Coordinates of C-alpha atoms and ligand atoms in Angstrom, one line a residue:
X123 CA 0.0 0.0 0.0
X124 CA 1.1 3.6 -0.7
X125 CA -0.5 6.8 0.5
X126 CA -0.3 10.3 -0.6
X127 CA -1.5 13.4 1.2
X128 CA -2.9 16.5 -0.3
X129 CA -5.5 19.2 0.6
X130 CA -9.1 18.2 0.7
X131 CA -11.6 20.3 -1.1
X132 CA -14.6 18.1 -0.6
X133 CA -15.3 15.4 2.0
X134 CA -16.5 11.9 1.5
X135 CA -14.9 8.5 0.8
X136 CA -14.5 7.1 -2.7
X137 CA -13.4 3.5 -3.3
X138 CA -12.6 2.4 -6.8
X139 CA -10.2 1.9 -9.6
X140 CA -7.7 4.8 -10.3
X141 CA -7.4 6.3 -13.8
X142 CA -4.8 8.7 -14.7
X143 CA -6.5 11.4 -16.8
X144 CA -5.0 11.8 -20.2
X145 CA -5.5 15.2 -21.6
X146 CA -8.0 15.7 -24.4
X147 CA -9.0 12.2 -24.8
X148 CA -12.5 11.9 -23.4
X149 CA -14.0 15.2 -24.7
X150 CA -16.8 15.2 -27.0
X151 CA -16.1 18.2 -29.2
X152 CA -18.9 20.1 -30.9
X153 CA -17.9 20.5 -34.6
X154 CA -19.8 22.4 -37.2
X155 CA -20.5 20.1 -40.2
X156 CA -21.7 21.0 -43.8
X157 CA -23.3 17.7 -44.9
X158 CA -26.0 16.7 -42.4
X159 CA -27.1 13.7 -44.5
X160 CA -23.6 12.2 -44.4
X161 CA -23.4 12.8 -40.7
X162 CA -26.7 11.0 -40.1
X163 CA -25.4 8.0 -42.2
X164 CA -22.3 7.9 -39.9
X165 CA -24.7 7.7 -37.0
X166 CA -26.8 5.0 -38.6
X167 CA -23.6 2.9 -39.2
X168 CA -22.5 3.4 -35.6
X169 CA -25.9 2.2 -34.4
X170 CA -25.5 -0.9 -36.5
X171 CA -22.1 -1.6 -35.1
X172 CA -23.2 -1.0 -31.5
X173 CA -26.1 -3.5 -32.0
X174 CA -23.6 -6.1 -33.3
X175 CA -21.3 -5.5 -30.3
X176 CA -24.3 -5.9 -27.9
X177 CA -25.4 -9.1 -29.5
X178 CA -22.0 -10.5 -28.9
X179 CA -22.1 -9.3 -25.4
X180 CA -25.4 -10.8 -24.8
X181 CA -24.2 -14.2 -26.0
X182 CA -21.1 -14.1 -23.9
X183 CA -23.2 -13.0 -20.8
X184 CA -25.8 -15.7 -21.2
X185 CA -23.0 -18.3 -21.0
X186 CA -21.4 -16.6 -18.0
X187 CA -24.2 -15.1 -15.9
X188 CA -27.4 -16.6 -17.3
X189 CA -30.2 -15.3 -19.4
X190 CA -31.9 -13.1 -16.7
X191 CA -28.7 -11.2 -16.0
X192 CA -27.8 -10.9 -19.7
X193 CA -31.1 -9.3 -20.5
X194 CA -29.7 -5.8 -20.0
X195 CA -27.8 -6.1 -23.3
X196 CA -31.0 -6.9 -25.1
X197 CA -32.6 -3.8 -23.5
X198 CA -29.7 -1.8 -24.7
X199 CA -30.3 -3.0 -28.2
X200 CA -33.9 -2.0 -28.0
X201 CA -33.0 1.4 -26.7
X202 CA -30.6 1.9 -29.6
X203 CA -33.5 1.0 -32.1
X204 CA -35.9 3.4 -30.4
X205 CA -37.4 5.9 -32.8
X206 CA -37.4 8.8 -30.2
X207 CA -33.7 8.5 -29.6
X208 CA -32.9 8.3 -33.3
X209 CA -35.1 11.2 -34.1
X210 CA -33.5 13.4 -31.4
X211 CA -30.0 12.7 -32.7
X212 CA -31.0 13.3 -36.3
X213 CA -32.8 16.6 -35.3
X214 CA -29.8 17.9 -33.5
X215 CA -27.6 17.1 -36.5
X216 CA -30.0 18.8 -38.9
X217 CA -30.9 21.8 -36.8
X218 CA -27.6 22.6 -35.2
X219 CA -25.4 21.3 -38.1
X220 CA -23.2 19.5 -35.7
X221 CA -21.3 16.2 -35.7
X222 CA -22.9 13.0 -34.7
X223 CA -20.7 12.5 -31.5
X224 CA -22.0 15.8 -30.1
X225 CA -25.7 15.0 -31.1
X226 CA -25.5 11.6 -29.5
X227 CA -23.9 13.0 -26.3
X228 CA -26.5 15.7 -26.0
X229 CA -29.3 13.2 -26.7
X230 CA -27.9 10.8 -24.1
X231 CA -27.8 13.7 -21.5
X232 CA -31.3 14.9 -22.3
X233 CA -32.8 11.4 -22.2
X234 CA -31.0 10.5 -19.0
X235 CA -32.2 13.7 -17.3
X236 CA -35.7 12.9 -18.4
X237 CA -35.6 9.3 -17.1
X238 CA -34.0 10.2 -13.8
X239 CA -36.7 12.8 -13.0
X240 CA -39.5 10.2 -13.4
X241 CA -41.3 8.9 -10.3
X242 CA -41.2 5.3 -11.3
X243 CA -38.1 3.6 -9.9
X244 CA -37.7 1.3 -12.9
X245 CA -37.8 4.3 -15.3
X246 CA -35.3 6.2 -13.1
X247 CA -32.9 3.3 -13.5
X248 CA -33.0 3.6 -17.3
X249 CA -31.0 6.8 -17.0
X250 CA -27.8 4.9 -16.6
X251 CA -28.6 2.7 -19.6
X252 CA -29.3 5.5 -21.9
X253 CA -26.0 7.0 -20.8
X254 CA -24.3 3.7 -21.5
X255 CA -25.6 3.3 -25.0
X256 CA -24.7 6.9 -25.8
X257 CA -21.2 6.4 -24.6
X258 CA -20.8 3.2 -26.7
X259 CA -22.0 5.2 -29.8
X260 CA -19.7 8.1 -29.1
X261 CA -16.8 5.6 -28.7
X262 CA -17.6 4.0 -32.0
X263 CA -18.0 7.3 -33.8
X264 CA -14.8 8.7 -32.5
X265 CA -12.8 5.7 -33.7
X266 CA -13.1 3.7 -30.6
X267 CA -10.2 5.5 -28.9
X268 CA -9.9 4.4 -25.4
X269 CA -10.2 7.3 -22.9
X270 CA -9.2 7.1 -19.4
X271 CA -12.8 7.0 -18.3
X272 CA -14.3 5.0 -21.2
X273 CA -14.7 1.8 -19.2
X274 CA -18.0 0.8 -17.7
X275 CA -17.1 1.4 -14.1
X276 CA -16.7 4.8 -12.4
X277 CA -13.2 5.7 -11.5
X278 CA -11.0 7.9 -9.2
X279 CA -9.5 10.5 -11.6
X280 CA -6.0 11.7 -11.0
X281 CA -4.5 14.4 -13.1
X282 CA -1.7 17.0 -13.0
X283 CA -4.5 19.6 -13.0
X284 CA -7.8 19.9 -14.8
X285 CA -8.8 23.1 -16.6
X286 CA -12.5 24.1 -16.0
X287 CA -13.2 23.3 -19.7
X288 CA -11.8 19.7 -19.2
X289 CA -13.6 19.1 -15.9
X290 CA -16.9 20.2 -17.3
X291 CA -16.6 17.8 -20.2
X292 CA -16.0 14.7 -18.1
X293 CA -18.9 12.3 -17.8
X294 CA -19.9 12.9 -14.2
X295 CA -21.4 9.5 -13.8
X296 CA -18.0 8.0 -14.4
X297 CA -16.1 9.9 -11.8
X298 CA -15.9 8.9 -8.1
X299 CA -13.4 11.4 -7.1
X300 CA -10.8 14.0 -8.4
X301 CA -7.3 14.1 -7.1
X302 CA -4.9 16.6 -8.7
X303 CA -1.2 17.3 -8.3
X304 CA -1.7 21.0 -8.8
X305 CA -4.8 23.1 -8.3
X306 CA -6.1 25.3 -5.6
X307 CA -9.2 25.1 -3.2
X308 CA -10.8 28.0 -5.0
X309 CA -10.1 27.0 -8.5
X310 CA -13.1 26.2 -10.7
X311 CA -12.1 22.6 -10.8
X312 CA -12.5 22.4 -7.0
X313 CA -15.7 24.3 -7.3
X314 CA -17.0 21.8 -9.9
X315 CA -16.0 18.8 -7.6
X316 CA -18.1 20.4 -4.9
X317 CA -21.0 21.0 -7.3
X318 CA -20.8 17.3 -8.0
X319 CA -20.6 16.5 -4.4
X320 CA -17.7 14.1 -4.8
X321 CA -14.5 13.8 -2.6
X322 CA -11.8 15.8 -4.1
X323 CA -8.1 16.7 -3.3
X324 CA -5.6 19.1 -4.8
X325 CA -1.9 19.5 -4.2
X326 CA -1.3 15.8 -4.0
X327 CA 2.3 14.7 -5.0
X328 CA 1.1 11.4 -6.7
X329 CA 2.9 10.0 -9.7
X330 CA 0.9 10.0 -12.9
X331 CA 2.1 6.8 -14.3
X332 CA 1.4 3.0 -14.5
X333 CA 2.5 2.7 -10.9
X334 CA -1.0 4.0 -10.0
X335 CA -3.0 3.7 -13.2
X336 CA -5.6 1.0 -13.1
X337 CA -4.8 0.2 -9.4
X338 CA -7.3 0.0 -6.7
X339 CA -7.6 3.3 -4.7
X340 CA -9.4 4.9 -1.8
X341 CA -9.8 8.6 -1.5
X342 CA -10.4 9.9 2.1
X343 CA -11.7 13.3 1.2
X344 CA -12.1 14.2 4.9
X345 CA -8.4 13.9 5.7
X346 CA -7.0 14.5 2.2
X347 CA -5.4 11.1 1.7
X348 CA -5.3 8.8 -1.3
X349 CA -4.4 5.2 -0.7
X350 CA -3.1 3.1 -3.6
X351 CA -3.5 -0.7 -3.3
X352 CA -4.9 -0.3 0.2
X353 CA -4.3 -2.8 3.0
X354 CA -7.2 -4.8 4.3
X355 CA -7.4 -2.8 7.6
X356 CA -7.6 0.5 5.6
X357 CA -10.3 -0.9 3.3
X358 CA -12.3 -2.0 6.4
X359 CA -11.9 1.3 8.1
X360 CA -12.8 3.3 5.0
X361 CA -15.8 1.2 4.2
X362 CA -17.0 1.9 7.7
X363 CA -16.5 5.6 7.2
X364 CA -18.4 5.4 3.9
X365 CA -21.2 3.7 5.6
X366 CA -21.4 6.5 8.2
X367 CA -21.4 9.0 5.4
X368 CA -24.3 7.4 3.7
X369 CA -26.2 7.4 7.0
X370 CA -25.5 11.1 7.5
X371 CA -26.7 11.8 4.0
X372 CA -29.9 9.9 4.7
X373 CA -30.5 11.9 7.8
X374 CA -30.1 15.1 5.8
X375 CA -32.8 13.9 3.4
X376 CA -35.3 14.3 6.2
X377 CA -34.8 18.1 5.9
X378 CA -36.2 18.1 2.4
X379 CA -39.3 20.3 2.2
X380 CA -38.4 22.0 5.4
X381 CA -38.1 25.8 5.7
X382 CA -34.8 27.7 5.9
X383 CA -35.6 29.4 9.1
X384 CA -33.5 30.0 12.3
X385 CA -34.7 29.1 15.8
X386 CA -35.5 32.8 16.3
X387 CA -37.6 33.0 13.2
X388 CA -35.3 34.6 10.6
X389 CA -35.9 33.3 7.1
X390 CA -33.1 33.1 4.4
X391 CA -33.2 32.1 0.8
X392 CA -31.1 29.0 0.2
X393 CA -30.2 28.6 -3.5
X394 CA -27.7 26.4 -5.4
X395 CA -24.8 27.2 -7.7
X396 CA -24.7 25.3 -11.1
X397 CA -22.3 25.4 -14.1
X398 CA -24.3 23.3 -16.4
X399 CA -27.8 22.2 -17.3
X400 CA -26.8 18.7 -16.2
X401 CA -26.5 20.0 -12.6
X402 CA -30.2 20.7 -12.5
X403 CA -31.1 17.3 -11.3
X404 CA -28.9 17.6 -8.1
X405 CA -30.5 21.1 -7.5
X406 CA -34.0 19.5 -7.5
X407 CA -32.8 16.4 -5.6
X408 CA -31.4 18.6 -2.8
X409 CA -34.5 20.8 -2.7
X410 CA -32.7 24.2 -3.3
X411 CA -35.2 27.0 -3.3
X412 CA -33.7 28.5 -6.5
X413 CA -30.5 28.9 -8.4
X414 CA -28.3 31.7 -7.0
X415 CA -25.5 31.4 -9.6
X416 CA -25.6 29.8 -13.0
X417 CA -22.1 30.2 -14.3
X418 CA -23.1 30.7 -17.9
X419 CA -19.5 30.7 -19.2
X420 CA -19.5 26.9 -19.0
X421 CA -21.8 26.9 -22.0
X422 CA -19.0 28.7 -23.8
X423 CA -16.2 26.5 -22.5
X424 CA -17.9 23.3 -23.6
X425 CA -17.9 24.5 -27.3
X426 CA -15.5 25.1 -30.1
X427 CA -17.3 28.2 -31.2
X428 CA -19.7 30.9 -29.9
X429 CA -23.0 29.4 -28.7
X430 CA -25.8 30.9 -30.9
X431 CA -28.6 33.0 -29.4
X432 CA -30.9 30.1 -30.1
X433 CA -28.7 27.5 -28.3
X434 CA -28.4 29.7 -25.3
X435 CA -32.2 30.6 -25.3
X436 CA -33.1 26.9 -25.2
X437 CA -30.7 26.2 -22.3
X438 CA -31.9 29.1 -20.2
X439 CA -35.5 28.3 -21.0
X440 CA -35.1 24.7 -19.9
X441 CA -33.5 25.8 -16.6
X442 CA -36.2 28.3 -15.7
X443 CA -39.0 25.9 -16.8
X444 CA -37.5 23.0 -14.8
X445 CA -37.2 25.3 -11.7
X446 CA -40.9 26.0 -12.1
X447 CA -41.3 29.5 -10.7
X448 CA -38.4 29.3 -8.4
X449 CA -35.8 32.1 -9.0
X450 CA -32.9 31.4 -11.4
X451 CA -30.1 33.8 -11.4
X452 CA -28.0 33.5 -14.6
X453 CA -24.7 35.3 -14.5
X454 CA -23.5 36.6 -17.9
X455 CA -20.3 35.1 -19.2
X456 CA -17.3 35.3 -16.9
X457 CA -14.6 34.2 -19.4
X458 CA -11.0 35.1 -18.7
X459 CA -8.5 34.3 -16.0
X460 CA -8.5 30.5 -15.6
X461 CA -11.5 30.2 -17.9
X462 CA -10.1 30.5 -21.3
X463 CA -11.8 29.9 -24.5
X464 CA -9.6 29.6 -27.6
X465 CA -12.2 31.0 -30.0
X466 CA -12.3 34.3 -28.1
X467 CA -8.8 34.8 -29.4
X468 CA -7.8 36.9 -26.3
X469 CA -4.4 38.5 -26.3
X470 CA -2.0 36.9 -24.0
X471 CA -1.9 38.7 -20.7
X472 CA 0.7 39.1 -18.0
X473 CA -1.8 39.1 -15.3
X474 CA -5.1 37.5 -16.6
X475 CA -7.0 37.6 -13.3
X476 CA -6.6 41.4 -13.5
X477 CA -7.0 41.4 -17.2
X478 CA -9.7 41.4 -19.7
X479 CA -12.3 39.2 -18.1
X480 CA -16.0 38.9 -17.6
X481 CA -17.9 42.2 -18.0
X482 CA -14.8 43.8 -19.5
X483 CA -15.1 41.4 -22.4
X484 CA -18.8 42.0 -22.7
X485 CA -18.4 45.8 -22.8
X486 CA -15.6 45.7 -25.3
X487 CA -17.3 43.1 -27.5
X488 CA -20.9 44.1 -27.4
X489 CA -22.0 41.8 -30.1
X490 CA -21.2 38.7 -28.0
X491 CA -22.8 40.4 -25.0
X492 CA -26.0 41.4 -26.9
X493 CA -26.4 37.8 -28.2
X494 CA -26.4 36.5 -24.6
X495 CA -28.7 39.2 -23.4
X496 CA -31.2 38.6 -26.2
X497 CA -31.2 34.9 -25.2
X498 CA -31.7 35.8 -21.5
X499 CA -34.4 38.3 -22.0
X500 CA -36.3 35.9 -24.3
X501 CA -36.0 33.1 -21.7
X502 CA -37.2 35.4 -19.0
X503 CA -40.7 35.1 -20.6
X504 CA -40.8 31.4 -19.4
X505 CA -40.0 31.7 -15.7
X506 CA -38.5 33.5 -12.8
X507 CA -35.2 34.5 -14.4
X508 CA -32.7 37.1 -13.1
X509 CA -29.7 38.4 -14.8
X510 CA -26.4 39.1 -12.9
X511 CA -23.3 40.8 -14.1
X512 CA -19.8 39.8 -12.8
X513 CA -16.7 41.7 -11.9
X514 CA -18.4 45.1 -11.6
X515 CA -16.1 48.0 -10.4
X516 CA -18.1 51.1 -11.1
X517 CA -21.5 52.8 -11.5
X518 CA -20.4 53.8 -15.0
X519 CA -20.3 50.1 -16.0
X520 CA -23.8 49.5 -14.7
X521 CA -24.9 52.6 -16.7
X522 CA -23.4 51.2 -19.9
X523 CA -24.9 47.7 -19.2
X524 CA -28.3 49.4 -18.8
X525 CA -28.0 51.1 -22.0
X526 CA -27.2 47.9 -23.9
X527 CA -30.0 46.2 -22.1
X528 CA -32.4 48.9 -23.4
X529 CA -31.1 48.5 -27.0
X530 CA -31.7 44.7 -26.7
X531 CA -35.2 45.1 -25.4
X532 CA -36.0 47.7 -28.1
X533 CA -34.8 45.3 -30.8
X534 CA -36.8 42.5 -29.4
X535 CA -39.9 44.6 -29.2
X536 CA -39.5 45.8 -32.8
X537 CA -39.2 42.2 -33.9
X538 CA -42.3 41.2 -32.0
X539 CA -40.3 38.9 -29.7
X540 CA -41.7 38.3 -26.3
X541 CA -39.6 38.9 -23.1
X542 CA -40.2 39.1 -19.4
X543 CA -39.1 41.5 -16.7
X544 CA -36.1 39.9 -15.1
X545 CA -34.6 41.2 -11.9
X546 CA -31.2 42.7 -12.5
X547 CA -28.3 42.2 -10.1
X548 CA -24.6 42.5 -9.9
X549 CA -21.8 40.5 -8.3
X550 CA -19.9 42.2 -5.6
X551 CA -16.5 40.6 -6.0
X552 CA -14.1 43.5 -6.2
X553 CA -13.0 45.9 -3.4
X554 CA -14.1 48.7 -5.6
X555 CA -17.6 47.4 -5.8
X556 CA -17.7 47.0 -2.0
X557 CA -16.6 50.6 -1.6
X558 CA -19.3 51.8 -4.2
X559 CA -22.0 49.5 -2.9
X560 CA -24.0 52.4 -1.5
X561 CA -24.3 54.0 -5.0
X562 CA -24.5 50.6 -6.8
X563 CA -27.4 49.5 -4.6
X564 CA -29.5 52.2 -6.0
X565 CA -29.1 51.0 -9.5
X566 CA -30.0 47.3 -9.3
X567 CA -32.4 44.8 -7.7
X568 CA -30.0 42.7 -5.8
X569 CA -26.3 42.1 -4.9
X570 CA -24.6 38.7 -4.8
X571 CA -21.2 38.6 -3.1
X572 CA -18.5 36.6 -4.9
X573 CA -16.3 35.8 -2.0
X574 CA -13.8 33.8 -4.1
X575 CA -12.7 36.7 -6.1
X576 CA -13.4 39.2 -3.4
X577 CA -10.9 37.3 -1.2
X578 CA -8.4 37.1 -4.1
X579 CA -8.5 40.9 -4.8
X580 CA -8.8 42.0 -1.2
X581 CA -5.8 39.9 0.0
X582 CA -3.9 40.3 -3.2
X583 CA -3.6 36.5 -3.5
X584 CA -4.0 34.6 -6.7
X585 CA -6.8 32.1 -6.0
X586 CA -5.2 29.7 -8.6
X587 CA -1.8 29.5 -6.9
X588 CA -1.4 26.2 -5.0
X589 CA 1.5 27.5 -3.0
X590 CA -0.5 30.4 -1.6
X591 CA -3.4 28.2 -0.6
X592 CA -2.5 28.6 3.1
X593 CA -2.5 32.4 2.8
X594 CA -5.8 32.6 1.0
X595 CA -8.0 33.2 4.1
X596 CA -11.6 34.0 3.2
X597 CA -12.2 34.3 7.0
X598 CA -9.9 37.3 7.1
X599 CA -11.6 40.2 9.0
X600 CA -11.2 42.5 6.0
X601 CA -13.4 40.1 3.9
X602 CA -16.0 39.7 6.6
X603 CA -16.2 43.4 7.3
X604 CA -16.7 44.0 3.5
X605 CA -19.5 41.5 3.5
X606 CA -21.2 43.3 6.4
X607 CA -20.8 46.7 4.6
X608 CA -22.3 45.4 1.4
X609 CA -25.3 44.0 3.2
X610 CA -25.9 47.2 5.1
X611 CA -25.7 49.3 2.0
X612 CA -28.0 46.9 0.1
X613 CA -30.6 47.2 2.9
X614 CA -30.4 50.9 3.0
X615 CA -31.4 50.9 -0.6
X616 CA -34.2 48.4 0.0
X617 CA -32.6 45.6 -2.0
X618 CA -31.4 42.1 -1.0
X619 CA -27.9 40.8 -0.7
X620 CA -26.7 37.2 -0.9
X621 CA -23.4 35.3 -1.0
X622 CA -22.7 33.0 -4.0
X623 CA -19.0 32.5 -3.5
X624 CA -17.7 29.3 -1.8
X625 CA -17.8 31.0 1.6
X626 CA -21.6 30.8 1.5
X627 CA -21.3 27.1 2.1
X628 CA -18.9 27.4 5.1
X629 CA -20.9 26.3 8.1
X630 CA -18.5 28.0 10.5
X631 CA -19.8 31.3 9.2
X632 CA -23.5 30.6 8.7
X633 CA -24.4 32.1 12.0
X634 CA -22.4 35.3 11.4
X635 CA -23.9 35.7 8.0
X636 CA -27.4 35.3 9.4
X637 CA -26.5 37.9 12.1
X638 CA -25.3 40.3 9.5
X639 CA -28.7 40.0 7.7
X640 CA -27.5 38.3 4.6
X641 CA -30.6 37.5 2.7
X642 CA -29.5 34.6 0.5
X643 CA -26.9 31.9 0.5
X644 CA -26.1 30.1 -2.7
X645 CA -24.1 27.0 -2.3
X646 CA -23.1 23.8 -4.2
X647 CA -26.2 21.6 -4.6
X648 CA -24.7 18.9 -2.3
X649 CA -24.3 21.4 0.5
X650 CA -27.9 22.8 0.5
X651 CA -29.2 20.4 3.1
X652 CA -26.2 20.7 5.4
X653 CA -26.6 24.5 5.4
X654 CA -30.4 24.1 6.0
X655 CA -29.6 22.0 9.0
X656 CA -27.2 24.7 10.3
X657 CA -29.7 27.5 9.7
X658 CA -32.4 25.6 11.6
X659 CA -30.1 25.0 14.5
X660 CA -29.0 28.7 14.8
X661 CA -30.4 31.2 17.2
X662 CA -29.1 34.6 16.0
X663 CA -30.4 36.4 19.1
X664 CA -27.9 34.3 21.2
X665 CA -24.9 35.2 19.0
Ligands
LIG809 C1 -16.8 34.3 -6.8 O1 -15.8 35.0 -7.3 O2 -16.9 34.2 -5.6 C2 -17.7 33.7 -7.7 C3 -18.8 33.2 -7.2 O3 -17.5 33.6 -9.0 P1 -16.4 32.6 -9.6 O4 -16.0 31.7 -8.6 O5 -17.0 31.9 -10.8 O6 -15.4 33.5 -10.1
LIG810 MG1 -15.9 35.5 -9.4

């Protein structure tokens, strides 16, 4: 047995095979194609090959495990022949002019989401099957290249580091845990691991070679340790911890449907953060009262080219419709710093965290901004959508944004396109915005404090730098005082203020935030019930 220690970014125990992540292998790229008929033919051929493979697997399984257990491969064949599935893939190829791999992956995700949200347990179980057949097809279409998580069992991924664009494209059902050599607690990769609610570690000096690849592993996300080829006594101990974990999660389930109210009667909105439409399921499962931060830039990061207005509109519409009247706060794109998109063709910068990112890109490239705003305003007609702008530093920026909003609304009206009346908010994540919060509060409907960047810019510590992780202290009094000041200024103007940075999910501070009068906390979906428990146990009058 060997063990390696790192820094935990999400608790929990994962037991399974280790897979060394090989860059760029398991991504399904969205590629624009000219000849849709040819692409549909490719898809049809892949289906025929997949059916042949499944027939072989069925025959083998009948011999090895009997007819009843082999039946799953027959079900998969039937699913592959299903007209709805085929129609969906063909439609995506035709309407979006995209490659078959992308159309299959999108169909697989949509169908799996649909199945898993059904009441019937049997139908819920079909979600994994539809994912399975989709993966088989993608593998065939992309030349059958073996990716590090292409097998049929979920694995512990270890990597040097994972860029947000890579993490977001991993098949979440196949990942038990993330362990990275580099990374930092506040990087977007760590945030994504928290969103997925799986044990994760960063800064772990583990070799990325055959000495660990394919080996049995255990990640103890509570203590930040990964065991390779664990001994019997460690396996036993970890299995026991895992059992306790499951029990704790079960207990938390009893809080579903309960109010987010303190012992002394203070109510707070408890929302969830998402980066992807696929995270919606966990939001619903964990009973969040809304979405406090949809990091829309992940829509851009998943693609090879700018997402169109129509593509974005469909995504935003699905999210607000699924949330059925509950508030959905969509942040406009926050590209830049660690979230780089090649097709934006940004100039290389010495200091990207302080460079052209987020609202600065939007204000200097209004066409990209307007496309997103059109999609957002259109989707606002279908539910309770709010728009939020990142990285604000001045009232002047908000004025400019409002002018662009007005132009977009005027154009939509002239074109006879319907739109709603979304709440407009800004992120408070720069010290400048904190200091201007009195004035800014009079221009918007709400504030959401981005403590990840606010800590970075207040303490002058790069949130991406592994070596500075110990200096990065979001509990620093300077940060906490800023939060208090922002809430006060929001309330003076009669608007609400929430926290959507990672600090919102820190149970050590829940009491203080409630005492300060924070109106909303938006946390990773897996933390919603933990925070609800904390809120319900707090008596702010005793603090
Ligand atoms: C933040 O900065 O706190 C925030 C929520 O935004 P992001 O982490 O995406 O920069
Ligand atoms: Mg931020």
